[in-house]
Amino acid sequence: MMTDLLLLPGDGIGPEVTAQVRRVATKIAPELTIEERPFGGASFDQLGAPLTDETLAAAKAAKAVLMGAVGGPKWKDAPRDKRPEAGLLGLRTGMGVFANLRPAICFGPLANASSLKRELVEGLDFMIVRELTGGVYFGQPRGIEALPGGGRRGVDTQVYTTFEIERIARVAFELARGRRNKVASAEKSNVMETGLLWRQVVTDLHARDYADVELEHILADNAAMQIVKNPKQFDVMVTDNLFGDILSDAAAQLTGSLGMLPSAALGAPGTPGLYEPIHGSAPDIAGKGIANPLAAILSFEMALRWSLERPDLADTLFAAVNRALEGGARTPDLGGNMTTVEMADAVLAQL
Ligand code: IPM
Ligand code: MG
């Protein structure tokens, strides 16, 4: 039988926050079958690899996969292919989840928690669509080599094909149609060949199939500035793997805390989605029971919507999170003193 939800708690605060997802899932959708496997550094310690073949097979056989967080100082000297992060990259490519949806939503009760002025972030609902399985994260050649005359040389390669650009742009245009109908495409076409190709492919696709959607091309550095200057001008922003990594961290902070934001990574229709909070493993607070579980809980909300065919329950859960925040529920990252479990309790009480 197919598992509905595979939990990969991972490292650091990952197990603490995914435990709260399990509580919420059990309450809101008791019929879901849930399985759990070690991942990242925890998997390396127990099984010798950050992502085993069995775990990848289980991920591909589930309807949705929810990952907590990976990485930590313990594994920083491990060879690159054994590092927890390599497990995550292997999972993303192995599952073929090329489209990473990273919403930056400012919950009303948290508008004061942002480092930006309330009026700039209140009502913010902006979606970054990050290409997730290509670009400089995976391009060949890469490596560090010794130079004959002394010194070393590090190489990374940024590569994109028209196929990869077109399929991610399509996701962005489709999403925009169900939102405010605007797409901003961010690249560096002024200096990069891949950026130039990106702009051409997006322009052609827009003219061919999505002329009804408003399209703006924006250089990635300007995008970073505009995100902190006037984030509400954006609806959907589509960008490559590396720019998406950076711009989504900036966008996340607008909403008050990285501890609030979920993400969904989707592949071809009918294949399982991978859901992850945007935050990392936060080794500084791991084990203290004070991590904000809302990013993980909202990642489950996205799983209900995009993979588990229960948008109704997703709406219910989203509203419960908002009411918990309205009621004053705050972990330390939001300026309060609730524990992880108490924050989840506050959400459960609203379900
Ligand atoms: C993210 C993270 C990952 C990335 C790391 C942990 C490999 O920063 O999901 O944004 O760079 O993609
Ligand atoms: Mg990142």
XYZ file of C-alpha atoms and ligand atoms in Angstrom:
364
model
C 0.000 0.000 0.000
C 1.164 3.517 -0.821
C 2.131 5.700 2.151
C 0.421 9.071 2.117
C 3.078 11.014 3.974
C 6.737 10.144 4.426
C 8.357 12.156 7.230
C 12.102 12.777 7.050
C 12.867 14.562 10.347
C 16.566 15.001 9.565
C 18.871 16.975 11.846
C 18.933 19.776 14.402
C 15.460 21.125 15.046
C 14.067 18.916 12.236
C 12.871 16.092 14.533
C 11.290 18.589 16.972
C 9.253 20.354 14.329
C 8.252 17.257 12.339
C 6.964 15.650 15.561
C 4.474 18.533 15.715
C 3.472 17.926 12.085
C 2.625 14.366 13.041
C 0.379 15.599 15.878
C -1.393 18.064 13.592
C -1.775 15.490 10.789
C -3.198 12.907 13.175
C -5.796 15.382 14.358
C -6.817 16.966 11.061
C -6.544 13.933 8.769
C -6.458 10.763 10.895
C -6.939 8.612 7.793
C -3.499 9.548 6.397
C -0.856 6.843 6.634
C 2.462 8.190 7.898
C 5.911 6.624 7.664
C 9.211 7.969 8.958
C 12.845 7.419 7.920
C 16.220 8.834 8.952
C 17.639 11.486 6.636
C 20.634 13.797 6.374
C 23.250 13.639 9.099
C 21.050 11.316 11.150
C 20.965 8.873 8.239
C 24.714 9.173 7.743
C 25.255 8.284 11.422
C 22.839 5.335 11.400
C 23.109 4.007 7.853
C 26.349 5.431 6.439
C 24.792 7.768 3.850
C 22.685 10.940 4.074
C 20.176 9.476 1.599
C 19.949 5.705 1.207
C 18.468 3.948 -1.834
C 15.675 2.637 0.408
C 14.755 6.146 1.551
C 14.741 7.498 -2.002
C 12.556 4.573 -3.078
C 10.194 5.222 -0.153
C 10.042 8.919 -1.106
C 9.136 8.121 -4.704
C 6.470 5.675 -3.528
C 4.791 8.121 -1.115
C 2.173 10.709 -2.060
C 4.035 13.467 -0.239
C 7.366 13.766 1.546
C 7.914 16.210 4.395
C 11.500 16.992 5.367
C 12.417 18.740 8.639
C 15.919 20.158 8.207
C 19.407 18.888 7.422
C 22.959 19.682 8.399
C 24.937 20.796 11.389
C 28.460 21.345 12.687
C 28.883 17.636 13.425
C 29.113 16.767 9.721
C 30.893 19.835 8.397
C 34.130 17.957 7.732
C 32.497 14.949 6.076
C 33.322 14.500 2.366
C 30.920 16.513 0.228
C 28.962 13.495 -1.019
C 28.381 12.308 2.561
C 27.239 15.665 3.880
C 23.610 16.052 4.937
C 23.120 18.727 2.239
C 24.147 16.196 -0.435
C 21.285 14.002 0.774
C 18.845 16.855 0.243
C 20.163 17.648 -3.233
C 20.018 13.936 -4.090
C 16.445 13.729 -2.850
C 15.384 16.760 -4.933
C 16.938 15.426 -8.151
C 15.965 11.811 -7.387
C 12.327 12.832 -6.976
C 12.568 15.163 -9.981
C 10.984 18.045 -8.083
C 12.129 20.910 -10.283
C 9.627 23.565 -9.202
C 10.117 25.024 -5.759
C 7.255 27.177 -4.512
C 8.375 29.481 -1.716
C 5.582 31.715 -0.495
C 6.343 34.818 1.541
C 3.135 35.502 3.390
C 2.895 38.058 6.143
C 0.362 36.956 8.708
C -1.518 40.013 9.955
C -0.725 39.453 13.637
C 2.999 39.320 12.773
C 3.281 42.507 10.733
C 5.142 44.120 13.631
C 7.690 41.300 13.839
C 9.222 42.191 10.456
C 12.404 44.226 10.241
C 10.544 46.363 7.680
C 7.859 48.919 8.491
C 4.384 47.486 9.029
C 2.876 49.224 5.998
C 5.462 47.649 3.680
C 4.678 44.063 4.725
C 1.095 44.043 5.946
C -0.945 41.867 3.577
C 2.147 40.635 1.737
C 1.507 37.501 -0.316
C 4.312 36.881 -2.722
C 5.468 33.606 -4.268
C 8.986 32.794 -5.395
C 9.157 29.981 -7.934
C 12.700 28.662 -7.733
C 14.134 26.243 -10.290
C 15.385 23.436 -8.061
C 17.139 20.676 -9.974
C 19.456 22.532 -12.343
C 21.789 25.490 -12.594
C 25.024 25.955 -10.714
C 23.977 23.497 -7.990
C 24.449 20.617 -10.408
C 26.346 21.901 -13.469
C 29.488 20.115 -14.667
C 32.425 20.560 -14.579
C 32.841 21.374 -10.923
C 35.568 20.793 -8.412
C 38.708 22.158 -6.805
C 42.000 21.380 -8.509
C 45.636 22.095 -7.769
C 47.369 24.471 -10.168
C 50.795 23.441 -11.500
C 52.374 26.699 -10.387
C 50.917 26.444 -6.873
C 47.542 27.571 -5.576
C 44.211 25.938 -6.424
C 41.285 26.621 -8.704
C 37.597 26.126 -7.842
C 35.063 25.633 -10.610
C 31.262 25.658 -10.624
C 29.216 25.663 -13.795
C 25.904 27.356 -14.375
C 23.952 25.487 -17.069
C 20.352 25.771 -18.222
C 18.583 24.248 -21.210
C 15.577 25.761 -22.943
C 13.570 22.745 -21.718
C 14.417 23.462 -18.058
C 13.678 27.178 -18.344
C 10.423 26.675 -20.165
C 9.011 24.118 -17.726
C 9.731 26.284 -14.655
C 8.375 29.414 -16.368
C 5.205 27.517 -17.219
C 4.690 26.729 -13.527
C 5.060 30.423 -12.685
C 2.613 31.601 -15.369
C 0.038 28.958 -14.409
C 0.297 29.929 -10.740
C -0.015 33.631 -11.531
C -3.277 33.031 -13.372
C -4.793 31.797 -10.130
C -3.402 34.783 -8.213
C -2.875 38.417 -9.263
C -1.759 37.487 -12.789
C 1.750 38.977 -12.588
C 5.127 37.307 -13.137
C 8.539 38.852 -12.555
C 11.374 36.828 -14.086
C 14.722 37.444 -12.387
C 18.113 36.689 -13.979
C 21.395 38.395 -14.844
C 21.020 38.644 -18.614
C 23.359 41.633 -18.510
C 26.333 39.421 -17.578
C 25.415 35.743 -17.900
C 24.752 33.587 -20.974
C 22.281 31.473 -19.023
C 20.588 34.716 -17.986
C 20.255 35.792 -21.601
C 18.817 32.432 -22.620
C 16.484 32.555 -19.622
C 15.116 35.931 -20.713
C 14.643 34.813 -24.326
C 12.862 31.586 -23.403
C 10.553 33.305 -20.908
C 9.759 36.045 -23.435
C 8.919 33.509 -26.171
C 6.795 31.318 -23.915
C 4.912 34.364 -22.674
C 4.121 35.549 -26.210
C 3.115 32.051 -27.287
C 0.979 30.801 -24.389
C 0.637 33.383 -21.614
C 0.140 36.805 -23.193
C -2.748 37.412 -20.757
C -0.309 37.391 -17.795
C 1.618 40.564 -16.994
C 5.358 39.835 -17.382
C 8.285 41.881 -16.120
C 11.972 41.002 -16.535
C 14.117 42.093 -13.620
C 17.842 41.752 -12.968
C 18.411 39.592 -9.915
C 20.373 42.230 -7.993
C 17.624 44.779 -8.557
C 15.115 42.106 -7.498
C 16.931 41.809 -4.167
C 16.664 45.555 -3.684
C 13.004 45.734 -4.717
C 12.123 42.866 -2.344
C 13.286 44.904 0.624
C 12.121 48.251 -0.784
C 8.591 47.469 -1.911
C 7.802 43.740 -1.697
C 4.083 44.138 -2.324
C 4.733 45.040 -5.983
C 5.390 41.323 -6.621
C 2.944 38.479 -7.166
C 4.987 35.563 -8.588
C 8.748 35.745 -9.133
C 10.416 33.023 -11.191
C 14.156 32.563 -10.983
C 16.997 30.044 -11.134
C 18.277 27.744 -8.407
C 20.955 29.977 -6.857
C 19.163 33.321 -7.173
C 16.043 31.628 -5.834
C 17.948 30.355 -2.817
C 19.154 33.851 -1.962
C 16.047 35.854 -2.861
C 13.795 33.487 -0.913
C 15.786 33.983 2.284
C 15.441 37.746 1.873
C 11.717 37.453 1.161
C 11.254 35.132 4.130
C 12.658 37.632 6.588
C 10.053 40.195 5.483
C 7.400 38.087 7.091
C 8.873 38.293 10.559
C 10.783 35.061 10.885
C 12.340 32.315 8.813
C 10.574 30.072 11.317
C 7.249 30.823 9.640
C 7.810 29.834 6.047
C 7.027 26.590 4.269
C 7.872 25.428 0.773
C 6.692 22.901 -1.773
C 8.817 21.259 -4.444
C 6.829 19.755 -7.282
C 7.698 17.591 -10.269
C 5.631 16.199 -13.108
C 1.880 15.873 -12.464
C 1.075 12.714 -10.528
C 4.509 12.448 -8.898
C 4.999 13.057 -5.155
C 5.846 16.527 -3.882
C 8.610 17.348 -1.416
C 7.679 19.761 1.361
C 10.219 21.532 3.553
C 10.342 24.483 5.894
C 12.691 27.112 4.454
C 14.631 27.353 7.701
C 17.710 25.255 8.368
C 18.574 22.869 11.184
C 19.332 25.755 13.618
C 21.989 23.899 15.667
C 22.103 26.809 18.157
C 18.602 26.027 19.426
C 18.333 22.320 18.551
C 17.181 20.156 21.437
C 15.923 23.109 23.461
C 12.310 22.629 22.410
C 11.863 26.276 21.431
C 11.953 26.088 17.616
C 8.961 27.519 15.805
C 7.043 24.544 14.327
C 4.860 26.708 12.070
C 7.082 26.512 8.972
C 6.882 22.713 9.175
C 3.151 22.761 9.959
C 2.544 25.112 7.022
C 4.638 22.820 4.814
C 2.149 20.112 5.711
C -0.601 22.573 4.799
C 1.004 22.877 1.338
C 1.211 19.061 1.113
C -2.532 18.824 1.809
C -3.127 21.326 -0.979
C -0.702 20.152 -3.667
C -0.193 16.406 -3.149
C -2.820 14.980 -0.819
C -5.837 16.404 -2.630
C -7.305 18.009 0.474
C -7.353 21.772 -0.210
C -10.321 21.994 2.171
C -8.195 20.746 5.070
C -5.353 23.016 3.961
C -7.692 26.019 4.267
C -8.794 24.828 7.714
C -5.213 24.448 8.882
C -4.129 27.812 7.485
C -6.988 29.529 9.287
C -6.102 27.716 12.522
C -2.514 28.960 12.332
C -3.732 32.507 11.775
C -6.106 32.294 14.753
C -3.366 30.881 16.976
C -1.183 33.872 16.048
C -4.069 36.283 16.595
C -4.479 34.729 20.023
C -0.880 35.719 20.788
C 0.929 32.404 20.253
C 4.635 33.262 19.927
C 7.831 31.218 20.016
C 11.085 33.103 20.793
C 11.839 33.851 17.113
C 8.571 35.828 17.121
C 9.382 37.602 20.351
C 7.478 35.266 22.695
C 8.382 32.491 25.081
C 6.300 29.528 23.989
C 7.892 26.151 23.470
C 7.605 24.201 20.227
C 4.972 21.940 21.763
C 2.964 24.867 23.166
C 2.917 26.563 19.772
C 1.610 23.355 18.181
C -0.935 23.082 21.027
C -2.141 26.583 20.167
C -2.755 25.494 16.574
C -4.362 22.192 17.631
C -6.720 24.094 19.918
C -8.012 25.946 16.848
C -8.693 22.787 14.829
C 17.487 25.804 0.935
C 18.818 25.473 1.552
C 19.530 24.409 0.712
C 19.797 25.009 -0.635
C 20.806 23.820 1.330
C 20.568 23.271 2.713
C 21.399 22.760 0.437
O 19.578 26.624 1.711
O 16.678 24.889 0.765
O 17.251 26.981 0.649
O 20.792 25.721 -0.839
O 18.995 24.760 -1.545
Mg 18.526 28.426 1.263
